[in-house]
């Protein structure tokens, strides 16, 4: 995971790569499908930071039947039911947050004295339900399995196809993000001890919604196998966490572009 905000930008790509497991080929499928590529991701150094950076990220997805492994969901099982409901369950990894600048992990020198948010192996569940040809709703939950870092984050969202062409598709997305008390305190809270070291105002974060996001995604097909993806999102941190001194900017704009090849 990149950051809670940056990973949101890649959600559309995650749903795109989550091709439903075909019933015709049985649980194990008839053949393997692989998608790979690269993208540039631009967003805050960490959730709530007023500094941003652009980083290069890989795009990788390998799947056959109910089995899959990719760079946005981890490795696990997937299935599409007869009513169109898509379900995936996977093992992933939360990189946590550092108290120093990093070119590939969330963190900033401005967090010096806050201590790090421990990284952890996670279990990740995703549901996507199509509602007609141009609309779907989705839900996602991720739970950190490390004994010293149990925390739960969740997301519910919707996606509408605004334009459908031979080579171009345009989507509008909206998401609500939340977490349990452990998650919100880890990423947005400031304990009394942390306040004493950093001079930041102490802040106790409770469970609940922590951010709202909306965006637009453009997909362009270069033939049968190549695809270009561009996405831009806006996020606003919710009232429940916006009072934290960790939130240096309540509104953030971020996005990504990627080029993929499928065979």
CSV table of C-alpha atoms in Angstrom, one decimal:
chain,number,residue,atom,x,y,z
A,1,UNK,CA,0.0,0.0,0.0
A,2,UNK,CA,1.3,3.4,-0.8
A,3,UNK,CA,-0.7,5.7,1.5
A,4,UNK,CA,-4.3,5.8,2.4
A,5,UNK,CA,-4.9,8.6,0.0
A,6,UNK,CA,-2.6,7.4,-2.8
A,7,UNK,CA,-4.0,3.9,-2.7
A,8,UNK,CA,-7.5,5.5,-3.2
A,9,UNK,CA,-6.3,6.8,-6.6
A,10,UNK,CA,-5.5,3.2,-7.7
A,11,UNK,CA,-8.9,1.9,-6.6
A,12,UNK,CA,-10.3,2.2,-10.1
A,13,UNK,CA,-7.4,0.2,-11.4
A,14,UNK,CA,-7.9,-2.4,-8.8
A,15,UNK,CA,-11.5,-2.8,-9.9
A,16,UNK,CA,-10.4,-2.8,-13.5
A,17,UNK,CA,-7.9,-5.6,-12.8
A,18,UNK,CA,-10.5,-7.6,-10.9
A,19,UNK,CA,-11.8,-9.4,-13.9
A,20,UNK,CA,-14.6,-11.7,-12.8
A,21,UNK,CA,-13.7,-15.4,-12.5
A,22,UNK,CA,-15.5,-17.0,-15.4
A,23,UNK,CA,-18.0,-19.7,-14.7
A,24,UNK,CA,-17.5,-21.4,-18.1
A,25,UNK,CA,-13.9,-22.4,-17.2
A,26,UNK,CA,-14.8,-23.7,-13.8
A,27,UNK,CA,-13.2,-22.6,-10.6
A,28,UNK,CA,-9.7,-22.9,-12.0
A,29,UNK,CA,-10.4,-21.3,-15.4
A,30,UNK,CA,-9.3,-22.3,-18.9
A,31,UNK,CA,-6.2,-20.1,-19.1
A,32,UNK,CA,-4.1,-17.6,-17.2
A,33,UNK,CA,-4.4,-13.9,-17.9
A,34,UNK,CA,-1.6,-11.4,-17.0
A,35,UNK,CA,-1.6,-7.6,-17.0
A,36,UNK,CA,1.5,-5.6,-16.3
A,37,UNK,CA,2.7,-2.0,-16.7
A,38,UNK,CA,3.8,1.0,-14.9
A,39,UNK,CA,2.3,4.2,-13.6
A,40,UNK,CA,3.2,7.6,-12.1
A,41,UNK,CA,1.4,8.4,-8.8
A,42,UNK,CA,1.1,11.9,-7.4
A,43,UNK,CA,-0.2,12.6,-3.9
A,44,UNK,CA,0.6,13.7,-0.4
A,45,UNK,CA,3.6,12.3,1.5
A,46,UNK,CA,1.2,10.8,4.0
A,47,UNK,CA,-2.5,11.1,4.7
A,48,UNK,CA,-3.1,14.7,5.6
A,49,UNK,CA,0.3,16.1,4.6
A,50,UNK,CA,0.6,19.5,2.9
A,51,UNK,CA,3.6,18.2,0.9
A,52,UNK,CA,3.3,16.0,-2.2
A,53,UNK,CA,5.5,13.9,-4.4
A,54,UNK,CA,5.3,11.9,-7.7
A,55,UNK,CA,6.5,8.3,-7.6
A,56,UNK,CA,6.8,5.4,-10.1
A,57,UNK,CA,4.6,2.4,-9.2
A,58,UNK,CA,4.4,-1.0,-10.9
A,59,UNK,CA,1.1,-2.5,-12.2
A,60,UNK,CA,0.9,-6.3,-12.1
A,61,UNK,CA,-2.0,-8.7,-12.2
A,62,UNK,CA,-2.0,-12.4,-12.7
A,63,UNK,CA,-5.1,-14.5,-12.5
A,64,UNK,CA,-6.6,-17.8,-13.4
A,65,UNK,CA,-10.1,-18.8,-12.4
A,66,UNK,CA,-10.6,-18.0,-8.7
A,67,UNK,CA,-6.8,-17.4,-8.1
A,68,UNK,CA,-5.2,-14.0,-8.5
A,69,UNK,CA,-2.2,-12.0,-7.4
A,70,UNK,CA,-1.8,-8.3,-8.2
A,71,UNK,CA,-0.1,-5.1,-7.0
A,72,UNK,CA,-3.3,-3.5,-5.7
A,73,UNK,CA,-5.1,-6.3,-3.9
A,74,UNK,CA,-2.3,-8.7,-3.0
A,75,UNK,CA,-2.8,-12.5,-3.5
A,76,UNK,CA,-5.9,-14.5,-2.9
A,77,UNK,CA,-9.2,-15.8,-4.2
A,78,UNK,CA,-12.0,-14.2,-6.3
A,79,UNK,CA,-15.4,-15.3,-7.5
A,80,UNK,CA,-18.3,-13.8,-9.4
A,81,UNK,CA,-21.8,-15.0,-8.4
A,82,UNK,CA,-24.7,-15.5,-10.8
A,83,UNK,CA,-26.2,-12.1,-9.9
A,84,UNK,CA,-23.0,-10.3,-10.9
A,85,UNK,CA,-21.7,-9.8,-7.4
A,86,UNK,CA,-17.8,-10.0,-7.4
A,87,UNK,CA,-16.0,-11.1,-4.2
A,88,UNK,CA,-12.3,-11.2,-3.5
A,89,UNK,CA,-10.4,-12.2,-0.4
A,90,UNK,CA,-6.7,-11.6,-0.2
A,91,UNK,CA,-3.6,-11.2,1.8
A,92,UNK,CA,-1.9,-7.8,1.4
A,93,UNK,CA,0.6,-5.6,3.2
A,94,UNK,CA,0.1,-2.2,4.9
A,95,UNK,CA,3.4,-0.2,4.8
A,96,UNK,CA,2.4,1.9,7.8
A,97,UNK,CA,3.9,5.3,8.2
A,98,UNK,CA,7.4,6.6,8.9
A,99,UNK,CA,8.5,9.8,10.8
A,100,UNK,CA,10.9,10.7,8.0
A,101,UNK,CA,10.8,11.4,4.3
A,102,UNK,CA,10.7,8.3,2.1
A,103,UNK,CA,10.6,7.8,-1.7
A,104,UNK,CA,8.3,4.7,-1.4
A,105,UNK,CA,6.7,4.6,2.0
A,106,UNK,CA,4.3,7.1,3.6
A,107,UNK,CA,6.1,9.5,5.9
A,108,UNK,CA,7.7,12.9,6.3
A,109,UNK,CA,10.4,14.7,8.3
A,110,UNK,CA,7.6,16.9,9.7
A,111,UNK,CA,6.4,13.9,11.7
A,112,UNK,CA,9.7,13.6,13.7
A,113,UNK,CA,8.8,12.5,17.2
A,114,UNK,CA,5.5,11.0,16.3
A,115,UNK,CA,7.0,7.5,16.0
A,116,UNK,CA,6.2,5.2,13.2
A,117,UNK,CA,2.9,3.5,12.5
A,118,UNK,CA,3.9,-0.2,12.3
A,119,UNK,CA,3.6,-2.0,9.0
A,120,UNK,CA,1.6,-5.2,9.0
A,121,UNK,CA,0.4,-8.1,6.8
A,122,UNK,CA,-3.3,-7.6,6.3
A,123,UNK,CA,-6.4,-9.5,5.2
A,124,UNK,CA,-8.4,-7.6,2.5
A,125,UNK,CA,-12.0,-8.2,1.4
A,126,UNK,CA,-13.5,-6.5,-1.7
A,127,UNK,CA,-17.1,-6.6,-3.0
A,128,UNK,CA,-18.3,-5.1,-6.3
A,129,UNK,CA,-22.0,-5.3,-7.3
A,130,UNK,CA,-22.9,-4.1,-10.8
A,131,UNK,CA,-26.3,-2.3,-11.1
A,132,UNK,CA,-27.0,-2.4,-14.8
A,133,UNK,CA,-24.4,-1.7,-17.5
A,134,UNK,CA,-23.2,1.7,-16.3
A,135,UNK,CA,-23.2,1.7,-12.5
A,136,UNK,CA,-21.7,-0.4,-9.7
A,137,UNK,CA,-21.3,-0.1,-5.9
A,138,UNK,CA,-18.4,-1.5,-4.0
A,139,UNK,CA,-17.2,-2.1,-0.5
A,140,UNK,CA,-13.7,-2.9,0.9
A,141,UNK,CA,-12.3,-3.8,4.3
A,142,UNK,CA,-8.7,-4.3,5.4
A,143,UNK,CA,-7.6,-5.6,8.8
A,144,UNK,CA,-4.0,-5.6,10.0
A,145,UNK,CA,-3.0,-8.9,11.4
A,146,UNK,CA,0.1,-7.9,13.4
A,147,UNK,CA,-0.5,-8.5,17.1
A,148,UNK,CA,0.9,-5.1,18.1
A,149,UNK,CA,-0.9,-3.2,15.2
A,150,UNK,CA,-4.5,-4.5,14.9
A,151,UNK,CA,-6.5,-1.9,13.0
A,152,UNK,CA,-9.4,-1.9,10.6
A,153,UNK,CA,-10.0,0.4,7.7
A,154,UNK,CA,-13.0,0.3,5.3
A,155,UNK,CA,-14.5,2.0,2.3
A,156,UNK,CA,-17.8,2.1,0.5
A,157,UNK,CA,-18.1,3.6,-3.0
A,158,UNK,CA,-19.9,3.9,-6.3
A,159,UNK,CA,-18.8,4.2,-9.9
A,160,UNK,CA,-20.8,5.4,-12.9
A,161,UNK,CA,-19.8,5.1,-16.5
A,162,UNK,CA,-20.3,8.6,-18.1
A,163,UNK,CA,-19.0,7.7,-21.6
A,164,UNK,CA,-18.7,4.4,-23.4
A,165,UNK,CA,-16.9,4.4,-26.7
A,166,UNK,CA,-14.9,2.0,-28.9
A,167,UNK,CA,-11.6,3.1,-27.5
A,168,UNK,CA,-12.5,5.4,-24.6
A,169,UNK,CA,-14.4,5.0,-21.4
A,170,UNK,CA,-14.9,7.7,-18.7
A,171,UNK,CA,-16.0,6.9,-15.2
A,172,UNK,CA,-17.1,9.1,-12.2
A,173,UNK,CA,-16.2,7.7,-8.7
A,174,UNK,CA,-17.2,8.5,-5.2
A,175,UNK,CA,-16.0,6.9,-2.0
A,176,UNK,CA,-16.4,7.2,1.8
A,177,UNK,CA,-13.5,6.1,4.0
A,178,UNK,CA,-13.5,5.1,7.6
A,179,UNK,CA,-11.7,3.2,10.3
A,180,UNK,CA,-12.0,1.7,13.7
A,181,UNK,CA,-10.5,3.6,16.7
A,182,UNK,CA,-7.2,1.9,16.4
A,183,UNK,CA,-6.8,2.8,12.7
A,184,UNK,CA,-7.9,6.4,13.1
A,185,UNK,CA,-5.7,6.9,16.2
A,186,UNK,CA,-2.7,5.4,14.5
A,187,UNK,CA,-2.9,7.7,11.4
A,188,UNK,CA,-4.7,10.8,12.7
A,189,UNK,CA,-4.3,10.8,16.5
A,190,UNK,CA,-1.7,12.5,18.7
A,191,UNK,CA,-1.2,11.0,22.1
A,192,UNK,CA,-0.2,13.0,25.1
A,193,UNK,CA,3.3,11.6,24.9
A,194,UNK,CA,3.6,12.5,21.2
A,195,UNK,CA,2.3,16.0,21.9
A,196,UNK,CA,5.0,16.4,24.6
A,197,UNK,CA,7.8,15.4,22.2
A,198,UNK,CA,6.6,17.2,19.0
A,199,UNK,CA,4.7,20.2,20.4
A,200,UNK,CA,1.6,19.2,18.4
A,201,UNK,CA,-1.8,19.5,20.0
A,202,UNK,CA,-3.0,16.2,21.6
A,203,UNK,CA,-5.9,14.7,19.7
A,204,UNK,CA,-7.9,11.5,20.4
A,205,UNK,CA,-9.4,10.0,17.2
A,206,UNK,CA,-12.5,7.9,17.5
A,207,UNK,CA,-13.9,5.2,15.2
A,208,UNK,CA,-15.9,6.4,12.2
A,209,UNK,CA,-15.6,8.2,8.8
A,210,UNK,CA,-12.3,9.9,8.2
A,211,UNK,CA,-12.5,11.1,4.6
A,212,UNK,CA,-14.7,11.6,1.5
A,213,UNK,CA,-13.3,11.3,-2.1
A,214,UNK,CA,-14.6,11.9,-5.6
A,215,UNK,CA,-12.8,11.5,-8.9
A,216,UNK,CA,-12.9,10.9,-12.6
A,217,UNK,CA,-11.0,8.1,-14.5
A,218,UNK,CA,-10.3,7.9,-18.3
A,219,UNK,CA,-9.4,4.6,-19.9
A,220,UNK,CA,-8.1,4.5,-23.5
A,221,UNK,CA,-7.5,1.3,-25.4
A,222,UNK,CA,-4.6,1.1,-27.8
A,223,UNK,CA,-5.8,-2.0,-29.6
A,224,UNK,CA,-6.7,-5.2,-27.9
A,225,UNK,CA,-3.9,-5.5,-25.4
A,226,UNK,CA,-2.6,-2.0,-24.5
A,227,UNK,CA,-4.5,0.4,-22.3
A,228,UNK,CA,-3.8,3.9,-20.9
A,229,UNK,CA,-5.4,5.0,-17.7
A,230,UNK,CA,-5.5,8.5,-16.2
A,231,UNK,CA,-7.3,9.4,-13.0
A,232,UNK,CA,-7.7,12.4,-10.8
A,233,UNK,CA,-9.3,12.5,-7.3
A,234,UNK,CA,-10.2,15.0,-4.7
A,235,UNK,CA,-10.3,14.1,-1.0
A,236,UNK,CA,-11.7,16.0,2.0
A,237,UNK,CA,-10.9,14.8,5.5
A,238,UNK,CA,-14.0,14.3,7.6
A,239,UNK,CA,-14.9,16.4,10.6
A,240,UNK,CA,-14.1,13.6,13.0
A,241,UNK,CA,-10.4,13.7,12.2
A,242,UNK,CA,-9.9,17.1,10.6
A,243,UNK,CA,-9.2,18.7,14.0
A,244,UNK,CA,-6.0,16.7,14.3
A,245,UNK,CA,-2.7,18.6,13.9
A,246,UNK,CA,-1.5,15.6,11.7
A,247,UNK,CA,-4.0,16.9,9.1
A,248,UNK,CA,-2.0,19.8,7.6
A,249,UNK,CA,-4.3,20.2,4.6
A,250,UNK,CA,-7.9,19.2,4.9
A,251,UNK,CA,-8.4,19.1,1.1
A,252,UNK,CA,-6.1,17.1,-1.2
A,253,UNK,CA,-6.0,16.6,-4.9
A,254,UNK,CA,-4.0,13.6,-6.3
A,255,UNK,CA,-3.9,11.4,-9.3
A,256,UNK,CA,-2.1,8.9,-11.5
A,257,UNK,CA,-1.4,7.8,-15.0
A,258,UNK,CA,-0.6,4.2,-16.1
A,259,UNK,CA,0.1,2.2,-19.2
A,260,UNK,CA,-0.8,-1.5,-19.1
A,261,UNK,CA,-0.4,-4.6,-21.4
A,262,UNK,CA,-2.6,-7.7,-21.1
A,263,UNK,CA,-1.9,-11.1,-22.6
